[in-house]
XYZ file of C-alpha atoms in Angstrom:
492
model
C 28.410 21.760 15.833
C 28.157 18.156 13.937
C 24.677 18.075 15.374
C 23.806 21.012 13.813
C 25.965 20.373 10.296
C 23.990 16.680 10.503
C 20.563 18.205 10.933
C 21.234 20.251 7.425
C 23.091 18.013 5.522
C 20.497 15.150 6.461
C 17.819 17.938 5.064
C 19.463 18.449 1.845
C 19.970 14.928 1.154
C 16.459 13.511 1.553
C 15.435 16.057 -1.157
C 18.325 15.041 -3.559
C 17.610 11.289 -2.556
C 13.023 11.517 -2.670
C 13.584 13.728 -5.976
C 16.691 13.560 -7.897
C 18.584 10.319 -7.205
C 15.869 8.107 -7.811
C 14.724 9.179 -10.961
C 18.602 9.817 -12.510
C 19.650 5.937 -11.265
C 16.398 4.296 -12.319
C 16.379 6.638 -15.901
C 20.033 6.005 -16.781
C 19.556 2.235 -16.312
C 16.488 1.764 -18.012
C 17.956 3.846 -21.019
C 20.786 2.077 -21.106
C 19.230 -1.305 -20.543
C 16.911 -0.781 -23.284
C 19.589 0.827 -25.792
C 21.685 -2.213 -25.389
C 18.688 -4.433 -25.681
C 19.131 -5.976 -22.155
C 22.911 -6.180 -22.311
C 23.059 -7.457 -18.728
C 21.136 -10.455 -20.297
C 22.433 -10.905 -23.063
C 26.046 -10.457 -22.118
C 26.071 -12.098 -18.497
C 27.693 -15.250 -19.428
C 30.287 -13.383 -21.689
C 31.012 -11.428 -18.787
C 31.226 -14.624 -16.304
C 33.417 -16.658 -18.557
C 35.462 -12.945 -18.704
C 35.800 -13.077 -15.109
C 36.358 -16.425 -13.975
C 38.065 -17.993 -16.930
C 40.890 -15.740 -16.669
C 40.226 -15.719 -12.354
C 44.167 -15.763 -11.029
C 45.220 -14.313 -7.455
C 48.641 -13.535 -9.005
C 48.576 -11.019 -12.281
C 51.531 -9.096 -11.462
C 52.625 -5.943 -12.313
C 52.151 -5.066 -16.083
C 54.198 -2.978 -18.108
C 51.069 -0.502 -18.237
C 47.819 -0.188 -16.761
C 46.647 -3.366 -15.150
C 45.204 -6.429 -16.149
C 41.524 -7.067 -16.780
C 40.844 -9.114 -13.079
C 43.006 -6.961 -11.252
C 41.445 -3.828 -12.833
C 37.845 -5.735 -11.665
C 39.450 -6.443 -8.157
C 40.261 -2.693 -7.697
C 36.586 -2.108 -8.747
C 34.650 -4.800 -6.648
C 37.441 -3.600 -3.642
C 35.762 -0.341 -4.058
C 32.055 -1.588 -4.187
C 31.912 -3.901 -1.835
C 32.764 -2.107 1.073
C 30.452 -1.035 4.162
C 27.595 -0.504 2.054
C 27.404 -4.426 2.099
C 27.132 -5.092 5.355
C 26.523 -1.655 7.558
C 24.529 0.181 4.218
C 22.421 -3.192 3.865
C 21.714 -2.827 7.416
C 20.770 0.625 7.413
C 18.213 0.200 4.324
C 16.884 -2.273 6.437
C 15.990 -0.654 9.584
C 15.050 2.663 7.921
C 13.117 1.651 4.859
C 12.135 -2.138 6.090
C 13.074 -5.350 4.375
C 11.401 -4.158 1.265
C 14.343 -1.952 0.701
C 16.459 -4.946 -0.394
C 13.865 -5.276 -3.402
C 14.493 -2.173 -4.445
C 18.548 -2.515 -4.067
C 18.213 -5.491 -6.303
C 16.448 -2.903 -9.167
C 18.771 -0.864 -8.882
C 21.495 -3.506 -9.372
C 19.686 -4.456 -12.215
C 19.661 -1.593 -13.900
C 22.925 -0.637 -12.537
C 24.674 -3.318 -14.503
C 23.706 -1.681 -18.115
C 24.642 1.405 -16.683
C 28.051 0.090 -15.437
C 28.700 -1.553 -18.722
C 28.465 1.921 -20.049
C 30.393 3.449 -17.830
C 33.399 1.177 -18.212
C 32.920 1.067 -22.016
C 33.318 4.910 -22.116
C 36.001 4.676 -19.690
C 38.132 2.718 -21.855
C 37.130 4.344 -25.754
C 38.077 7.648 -24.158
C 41.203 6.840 -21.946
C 44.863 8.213 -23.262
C 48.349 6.284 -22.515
C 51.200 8.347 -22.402
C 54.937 7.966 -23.908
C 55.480 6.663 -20.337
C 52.924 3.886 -20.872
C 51.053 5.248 -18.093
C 47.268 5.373 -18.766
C 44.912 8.298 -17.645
C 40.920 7.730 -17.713
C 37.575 8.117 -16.193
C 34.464 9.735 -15.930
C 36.294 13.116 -16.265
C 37.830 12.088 -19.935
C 34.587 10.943 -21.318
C 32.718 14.282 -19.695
C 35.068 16.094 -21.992
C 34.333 14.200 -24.939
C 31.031 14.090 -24.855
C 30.969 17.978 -24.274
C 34.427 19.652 -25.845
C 33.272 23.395 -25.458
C 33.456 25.394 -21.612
C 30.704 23.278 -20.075
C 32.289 19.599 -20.675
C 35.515 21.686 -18.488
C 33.377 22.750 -16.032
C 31.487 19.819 -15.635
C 34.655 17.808 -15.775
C 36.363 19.909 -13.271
C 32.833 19.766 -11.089
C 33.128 15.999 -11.216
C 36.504 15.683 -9.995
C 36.284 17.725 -7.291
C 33.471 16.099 -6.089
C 35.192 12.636 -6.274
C 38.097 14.072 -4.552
C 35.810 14.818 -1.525
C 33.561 12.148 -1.480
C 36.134 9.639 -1.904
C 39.523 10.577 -1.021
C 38.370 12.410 1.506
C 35.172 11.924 3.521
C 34.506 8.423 1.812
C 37.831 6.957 3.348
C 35.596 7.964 6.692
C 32.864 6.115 6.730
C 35.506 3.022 5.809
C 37.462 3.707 8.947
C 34.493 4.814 11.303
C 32.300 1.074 10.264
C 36.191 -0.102 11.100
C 36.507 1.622 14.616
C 32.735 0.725 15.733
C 32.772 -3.143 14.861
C 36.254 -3.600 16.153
C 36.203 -1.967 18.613
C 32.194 -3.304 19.939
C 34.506 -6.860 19.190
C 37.356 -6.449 21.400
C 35.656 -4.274 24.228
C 37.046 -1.003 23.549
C 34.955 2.017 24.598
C 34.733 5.067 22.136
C 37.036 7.392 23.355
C 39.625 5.320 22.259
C 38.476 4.439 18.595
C 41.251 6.489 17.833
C 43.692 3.794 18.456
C 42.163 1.797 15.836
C 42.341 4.796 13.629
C 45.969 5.239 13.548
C 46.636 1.479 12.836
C 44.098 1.456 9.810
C 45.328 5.386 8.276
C 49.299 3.906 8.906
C 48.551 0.660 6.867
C 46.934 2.309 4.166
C 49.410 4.942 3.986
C 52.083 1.883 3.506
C 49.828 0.821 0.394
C 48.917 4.470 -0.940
C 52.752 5.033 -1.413
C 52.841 1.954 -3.517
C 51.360 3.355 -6.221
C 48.754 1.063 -8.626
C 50.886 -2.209 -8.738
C 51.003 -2.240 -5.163
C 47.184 -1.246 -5.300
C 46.591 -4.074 -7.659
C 48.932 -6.796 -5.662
C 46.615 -6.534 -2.915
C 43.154 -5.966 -4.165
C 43.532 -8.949 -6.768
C 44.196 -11.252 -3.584
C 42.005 -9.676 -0.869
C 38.687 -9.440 -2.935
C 38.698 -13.376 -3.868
C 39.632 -14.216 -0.139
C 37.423 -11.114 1.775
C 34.092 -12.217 -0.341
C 34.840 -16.289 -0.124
C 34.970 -15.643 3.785
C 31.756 -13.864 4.389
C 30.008 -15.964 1.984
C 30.825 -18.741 3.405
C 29.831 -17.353 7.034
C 26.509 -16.149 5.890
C 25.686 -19.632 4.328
C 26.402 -20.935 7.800
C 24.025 -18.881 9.624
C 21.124 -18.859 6.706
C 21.277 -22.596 6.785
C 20.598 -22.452 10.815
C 17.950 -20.264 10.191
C 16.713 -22.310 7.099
C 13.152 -22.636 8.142
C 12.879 -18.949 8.300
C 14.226 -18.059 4.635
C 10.374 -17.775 2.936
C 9.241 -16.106 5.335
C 12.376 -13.495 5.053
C 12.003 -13.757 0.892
C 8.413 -12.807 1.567
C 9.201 -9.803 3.562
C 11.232 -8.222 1.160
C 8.640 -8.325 -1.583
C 5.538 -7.667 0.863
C 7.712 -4.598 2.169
C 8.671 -3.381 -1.227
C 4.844 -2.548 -2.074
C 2.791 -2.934 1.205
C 4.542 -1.127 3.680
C 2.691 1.140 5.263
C 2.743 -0.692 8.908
C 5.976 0.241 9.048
C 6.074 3.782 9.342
C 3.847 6.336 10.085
C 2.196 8.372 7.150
C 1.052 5.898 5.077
C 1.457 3.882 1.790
C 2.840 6.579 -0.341
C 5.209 7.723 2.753
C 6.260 4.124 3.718
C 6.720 3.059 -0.177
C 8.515 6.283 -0.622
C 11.035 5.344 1.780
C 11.654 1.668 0.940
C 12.402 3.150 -2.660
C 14.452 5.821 -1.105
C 16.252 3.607 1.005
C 17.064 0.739 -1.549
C 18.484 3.747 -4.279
C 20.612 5.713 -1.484
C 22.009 2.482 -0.295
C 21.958 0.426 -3.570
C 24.561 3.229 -5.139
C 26.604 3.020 -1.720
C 27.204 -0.350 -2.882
C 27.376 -1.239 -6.046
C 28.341 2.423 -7.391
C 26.710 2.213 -11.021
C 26.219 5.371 -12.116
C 28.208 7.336 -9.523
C 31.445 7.252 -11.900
C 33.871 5.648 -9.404
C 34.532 2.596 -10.930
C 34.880 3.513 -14.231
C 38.634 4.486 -13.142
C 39.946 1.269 -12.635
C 38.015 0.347 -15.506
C 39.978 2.725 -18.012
C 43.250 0.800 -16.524
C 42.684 -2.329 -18.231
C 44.445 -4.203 -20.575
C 41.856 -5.651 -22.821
C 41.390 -6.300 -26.649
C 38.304 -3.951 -26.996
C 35.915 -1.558 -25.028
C 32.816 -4.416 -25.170
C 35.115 -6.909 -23.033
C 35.550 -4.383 -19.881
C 31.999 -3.466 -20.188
C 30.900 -7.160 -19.822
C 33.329 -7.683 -16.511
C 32.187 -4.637 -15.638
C 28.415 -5.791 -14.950
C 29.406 -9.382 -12.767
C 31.072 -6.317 -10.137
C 27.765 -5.395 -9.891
C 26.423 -8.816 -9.300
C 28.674 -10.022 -7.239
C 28.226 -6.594 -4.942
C 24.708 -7.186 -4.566
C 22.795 -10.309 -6.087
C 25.741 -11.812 -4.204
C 27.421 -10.424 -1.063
C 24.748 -7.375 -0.463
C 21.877 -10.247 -0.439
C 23.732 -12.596 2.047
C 23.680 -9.561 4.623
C 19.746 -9.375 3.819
C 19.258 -12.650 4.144
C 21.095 -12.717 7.443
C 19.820 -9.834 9.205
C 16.313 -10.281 8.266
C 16.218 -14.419 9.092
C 18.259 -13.598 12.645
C 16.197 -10.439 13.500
C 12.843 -10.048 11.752
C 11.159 -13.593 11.046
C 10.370 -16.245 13.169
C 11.273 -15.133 16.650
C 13.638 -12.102 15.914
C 13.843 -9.809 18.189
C 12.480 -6.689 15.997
C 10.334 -9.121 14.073
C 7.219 -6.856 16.124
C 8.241 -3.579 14.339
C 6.994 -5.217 10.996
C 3.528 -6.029 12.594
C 3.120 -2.470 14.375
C 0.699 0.127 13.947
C 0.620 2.671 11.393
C -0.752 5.429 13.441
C 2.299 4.907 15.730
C 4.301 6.688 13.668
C 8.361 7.357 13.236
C 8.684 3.460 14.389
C 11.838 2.281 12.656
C 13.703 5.934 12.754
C 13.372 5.195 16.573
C 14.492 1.350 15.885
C 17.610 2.902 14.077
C 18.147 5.295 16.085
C 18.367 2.314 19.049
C 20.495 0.276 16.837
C 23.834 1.348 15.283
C 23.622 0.110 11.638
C 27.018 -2.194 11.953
C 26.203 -3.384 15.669
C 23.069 -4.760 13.691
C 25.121 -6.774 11.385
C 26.859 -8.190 14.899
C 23.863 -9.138 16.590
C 22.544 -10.952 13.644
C 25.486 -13.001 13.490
C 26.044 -13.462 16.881
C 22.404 -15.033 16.300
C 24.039 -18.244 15.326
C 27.634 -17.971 15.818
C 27.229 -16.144 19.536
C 27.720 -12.752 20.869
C 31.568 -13.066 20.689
C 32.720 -15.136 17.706
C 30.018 -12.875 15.558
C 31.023 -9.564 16.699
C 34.620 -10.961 15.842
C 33.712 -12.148 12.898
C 31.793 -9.396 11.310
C 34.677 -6.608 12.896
C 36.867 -9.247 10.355
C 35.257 -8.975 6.890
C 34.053 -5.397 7.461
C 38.259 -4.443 8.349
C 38.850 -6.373 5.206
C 35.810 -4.810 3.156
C 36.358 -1.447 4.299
C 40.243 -1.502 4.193
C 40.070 -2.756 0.787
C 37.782 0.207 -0.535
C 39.481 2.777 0.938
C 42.629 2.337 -1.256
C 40.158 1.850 -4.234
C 38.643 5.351 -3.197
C 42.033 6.712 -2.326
C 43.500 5.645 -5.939
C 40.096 7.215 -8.005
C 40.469 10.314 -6.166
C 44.054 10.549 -7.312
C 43.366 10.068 -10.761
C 41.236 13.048 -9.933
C 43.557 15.498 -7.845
C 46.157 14.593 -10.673
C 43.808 15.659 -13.472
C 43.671 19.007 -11.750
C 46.794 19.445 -10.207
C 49.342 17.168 -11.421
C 51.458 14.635 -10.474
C 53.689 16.994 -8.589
C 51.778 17.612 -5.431
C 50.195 13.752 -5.384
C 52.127 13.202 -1.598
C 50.190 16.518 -0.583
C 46.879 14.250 -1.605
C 48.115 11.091 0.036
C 48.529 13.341 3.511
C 45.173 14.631 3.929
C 43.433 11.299 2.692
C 45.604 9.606 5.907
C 44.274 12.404 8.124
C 41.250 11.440 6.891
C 41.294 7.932 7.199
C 42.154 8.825 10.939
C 38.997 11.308 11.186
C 37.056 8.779 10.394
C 37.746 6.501 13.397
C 36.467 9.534 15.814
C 33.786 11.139 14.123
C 29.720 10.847 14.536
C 28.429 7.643 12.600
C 25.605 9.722 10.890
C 27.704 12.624 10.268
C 30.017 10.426 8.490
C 27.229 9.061 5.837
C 25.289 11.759 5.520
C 28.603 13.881 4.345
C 29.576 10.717 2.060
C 26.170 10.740 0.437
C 25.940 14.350 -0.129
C 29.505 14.234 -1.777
C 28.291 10.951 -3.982
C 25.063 12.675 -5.000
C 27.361 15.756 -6.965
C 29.414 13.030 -8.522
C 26.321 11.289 -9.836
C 25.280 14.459 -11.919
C 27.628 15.284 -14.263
C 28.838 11.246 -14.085
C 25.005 10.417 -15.414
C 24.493 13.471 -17.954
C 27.528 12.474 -19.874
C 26.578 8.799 -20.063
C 22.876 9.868 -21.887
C 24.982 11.760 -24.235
C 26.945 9.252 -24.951
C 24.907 6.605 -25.489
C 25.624 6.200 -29.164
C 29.018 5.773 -28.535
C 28.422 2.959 -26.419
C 26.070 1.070 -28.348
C 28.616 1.202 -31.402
C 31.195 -0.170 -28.867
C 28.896 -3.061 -28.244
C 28.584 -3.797 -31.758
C 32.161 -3.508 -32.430
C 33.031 -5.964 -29.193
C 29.706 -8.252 -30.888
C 32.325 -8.653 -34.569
C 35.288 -8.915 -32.928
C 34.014 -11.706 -30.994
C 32.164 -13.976 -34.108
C 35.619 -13.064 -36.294
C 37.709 -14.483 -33.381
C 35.010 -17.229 -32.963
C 35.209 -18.126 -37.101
C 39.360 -17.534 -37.388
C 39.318 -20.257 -34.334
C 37.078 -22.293 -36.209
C 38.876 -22.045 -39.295
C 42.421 -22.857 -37.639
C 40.969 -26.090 -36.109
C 39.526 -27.317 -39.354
C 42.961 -26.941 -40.854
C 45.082 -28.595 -38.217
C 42.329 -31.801 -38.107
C 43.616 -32.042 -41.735
């Protein structure tokens, strides 16, 4: 039966990846980008200084909503997750190293789109008497359309977030979880399922906790989670330092020339590099899907232009940062110099079907393993990629679990939230015991819906976020000329 359900959902999604997704990710990030006038540019260092100048491990809980790096924490715990390491991987084998190129466009373009998203999130976000705030993608799909179809395309939206992460997002999390820990300690797969019950029971402790408790551990586990695989990456791309142009040169080669590496041709080969890099770039960095933009709505920040500026360094950091380490990794250990499937880059057109047969040989987060254990050894790097991805992949599911609650909520209420928090455990469990292919393809299907209505109300939109940038642009110089003024007076 999942054979079968894979075969169809796999169909369905390489039409709404090679014809929809493309096209809706690329066109709401070049309108965006060019509406704003290159906000990404522009804005980057405002966003950094956001970020980092007010960087602190310990926010605590606030009387409402959450702060502005804890509300970022919640968002990067939700981006980089799997996609980072076992999505990077799977671009990779399927779509070649090229694949990365087009992950980094997307990124690009992502980060106006992101800015939007959180921007919207927070002009359209209500608090209540209780000081508790609700927002999202749902809230600005009704503003943008107040008449029957903003309702049914809110409704649409949060149903589809409910599935694809509450639900079967939560599963790839804990199935990436159950294959690297258990290829590190030895355990064979009929008893992932151990694994599975330890990872649903601990994030069942945290999903009870409600946001602060969300918050208390995302704003300490992101800093930690990315620091630790950064650091290990840097270790094994300086060992493999002589083989970092040739790996840079792959991905742009592969990005326009690859038609040695599968069968069909140019326009098949480029087709799937493209294909590859959009599916897995939105995995990861999530611009335009509408996930984030629910922790974004949370926080506590003087205007809309602020949020939308920390919004965009998630995206960096999720790929120009942690995504490309995995790249640089995998392709250095594995593909240049004398890697062991440096020969499928070099191979024959005519052969046909090459790397599908390469991925099909090599589980996408056992690939991740090898190329560590490269440098670090068999052992140590299957331990120490089963470590970052628990901690990646732990940390997005409660991001996931706490956007589709917002969600269930919106439709539901608050009354029957423990009814939510039940099923997402059973998930989480699923997850752990499931088919690895099943498991994404599902996910992806699920993240495509959400990307619809998500993207439609952005375009429409579009004003209102450009007069939020201007508003965050006066705000700014009168805070910047009140400063000024204040320290000419006390120097007298």
């Amino acid at each position: 039966m999942q054979e079968a359900l894979l075969k169809v959902v796999a169909t369905v999604n390489s039409y709404l990846t090679d014809y929809v997704l493309i096209f809706l990710l690329i066109g709401v990030g070049l309108y965006f980008t060019i509406r704003t006038k290159f906000v990404q540019v522009r804005c980057f260092g405002e966003g950094m200084k956001n970020v980092f100048g007010k960087l602190s491990l310990k926010g605590g809980a606030q009387k409402s909503g959450l702060s502005s790096f804890q509300a970022l924490a919640t968002a990067i715990a939700a981006q980089v997750g799997t996609g980072n390491i076992v999505g990077a991987c799977g671009a990779i084998l399927i779509g070649g190293p090229g694949a990365i190129f087009w992950m980094w466009v997307i990124a690009f373009l992502g980060m106006a789109t992101i800015y939007a998203e959180a921007t919207l999130a927070q002009k359209t976000r209500k608090v209540n008497e209780d000081g508790t705030i609700e927002g999202g993608p749902v809230y600005y799909i009704k503003a943008a359309f107040n008449n029957k179809f903003g309702k049914f395309l809110a409704v649409f939206f949060a149903v589809a977030v409910m599935l694809a992460l509450g639900f079967m997002g939560t599963m790839v999390q804990s199935n990436s979880i159950a294959g690297t820990m258990g290829t590190a300690v030895g355990l064979g797969e009929n008893l992932y399922w151990i694994i599975g019950i330890v990872v649903a029971l601990l994030a069942g402790v945290v999903f009870l906790g409600g946001l602060n408790r969300l918050a208390a551990v995302t704003e300490k586990m992101v800093p930690i989670m990315a620091c630790l695989y950064i650091l290990g990456s840097l270790v094994v791309i300086f060992a493999r330092i002589q083989y970092v142009p040739e790996t840079l040169g792959m991905i742009f080669k592969y990005a326009f020339n690859a038609n040695a590496l599968i069968g069909g041709g140019i326009g098949y080969a480029l087709k799937a590099a493209i294909s590859q890099g959009a599916k897995r770039g939105l995995f990861s960095n999530e611009a335009g899907m509408g996930s984030t933009p629910h922790a974004h709505a949370q926080a506590n920040v003087k205007n809309a232009h602020e949020q939308g500026t920390t919004a965009m360094i998630g995206v960096f950091i999720d790929t120009f940062v942690v995504l490309t380490m995995t790249a640089l990794v995998v392709i250095s250990t594995l593909y240049a110099g004398d890697g062991v499937l440096g020969n499928t880059l070099s191979y024959s057109a005519t052969k046909g079907g090459l790397l599908e047969a390469v991925a099909a040989a090599f589980p996408k987060a056992n690939l991740a393993q090898m190329a560590f254990g490269k440098v670090f050894g068999e052992t140590f790097g299957n331990i120490f990629v089963a470590v970052c991805l628990f901690f990646f992949a732990f940390s997005t599911i409660l991001s996931w679990n706490f956007f589709g609650k917002i969600n269930f909520q919106y439709l539901f209420g608050k009354k029957y939230t423990v009814v939510y928090t039940a099923i997402a455990v059973v998930f989480v469990f699923l997850g752990s015991i499931f088919s690895n292919d099943l498991v994404w393809e599902l996910t992806d299907f699920f993240n495509y819906l959400m990307v619809l209505p998500n993207v439609i109300a952005l375009v429409a939109l579009g004003s209102m976020v450009v007069a939020a940038m201007k508003e965050g642009k006066e705000a700014k110089a009168a805070d910047a000329a009140a400063n000024a003024a204040f320290a000419e007076k006390d120097a007298e």
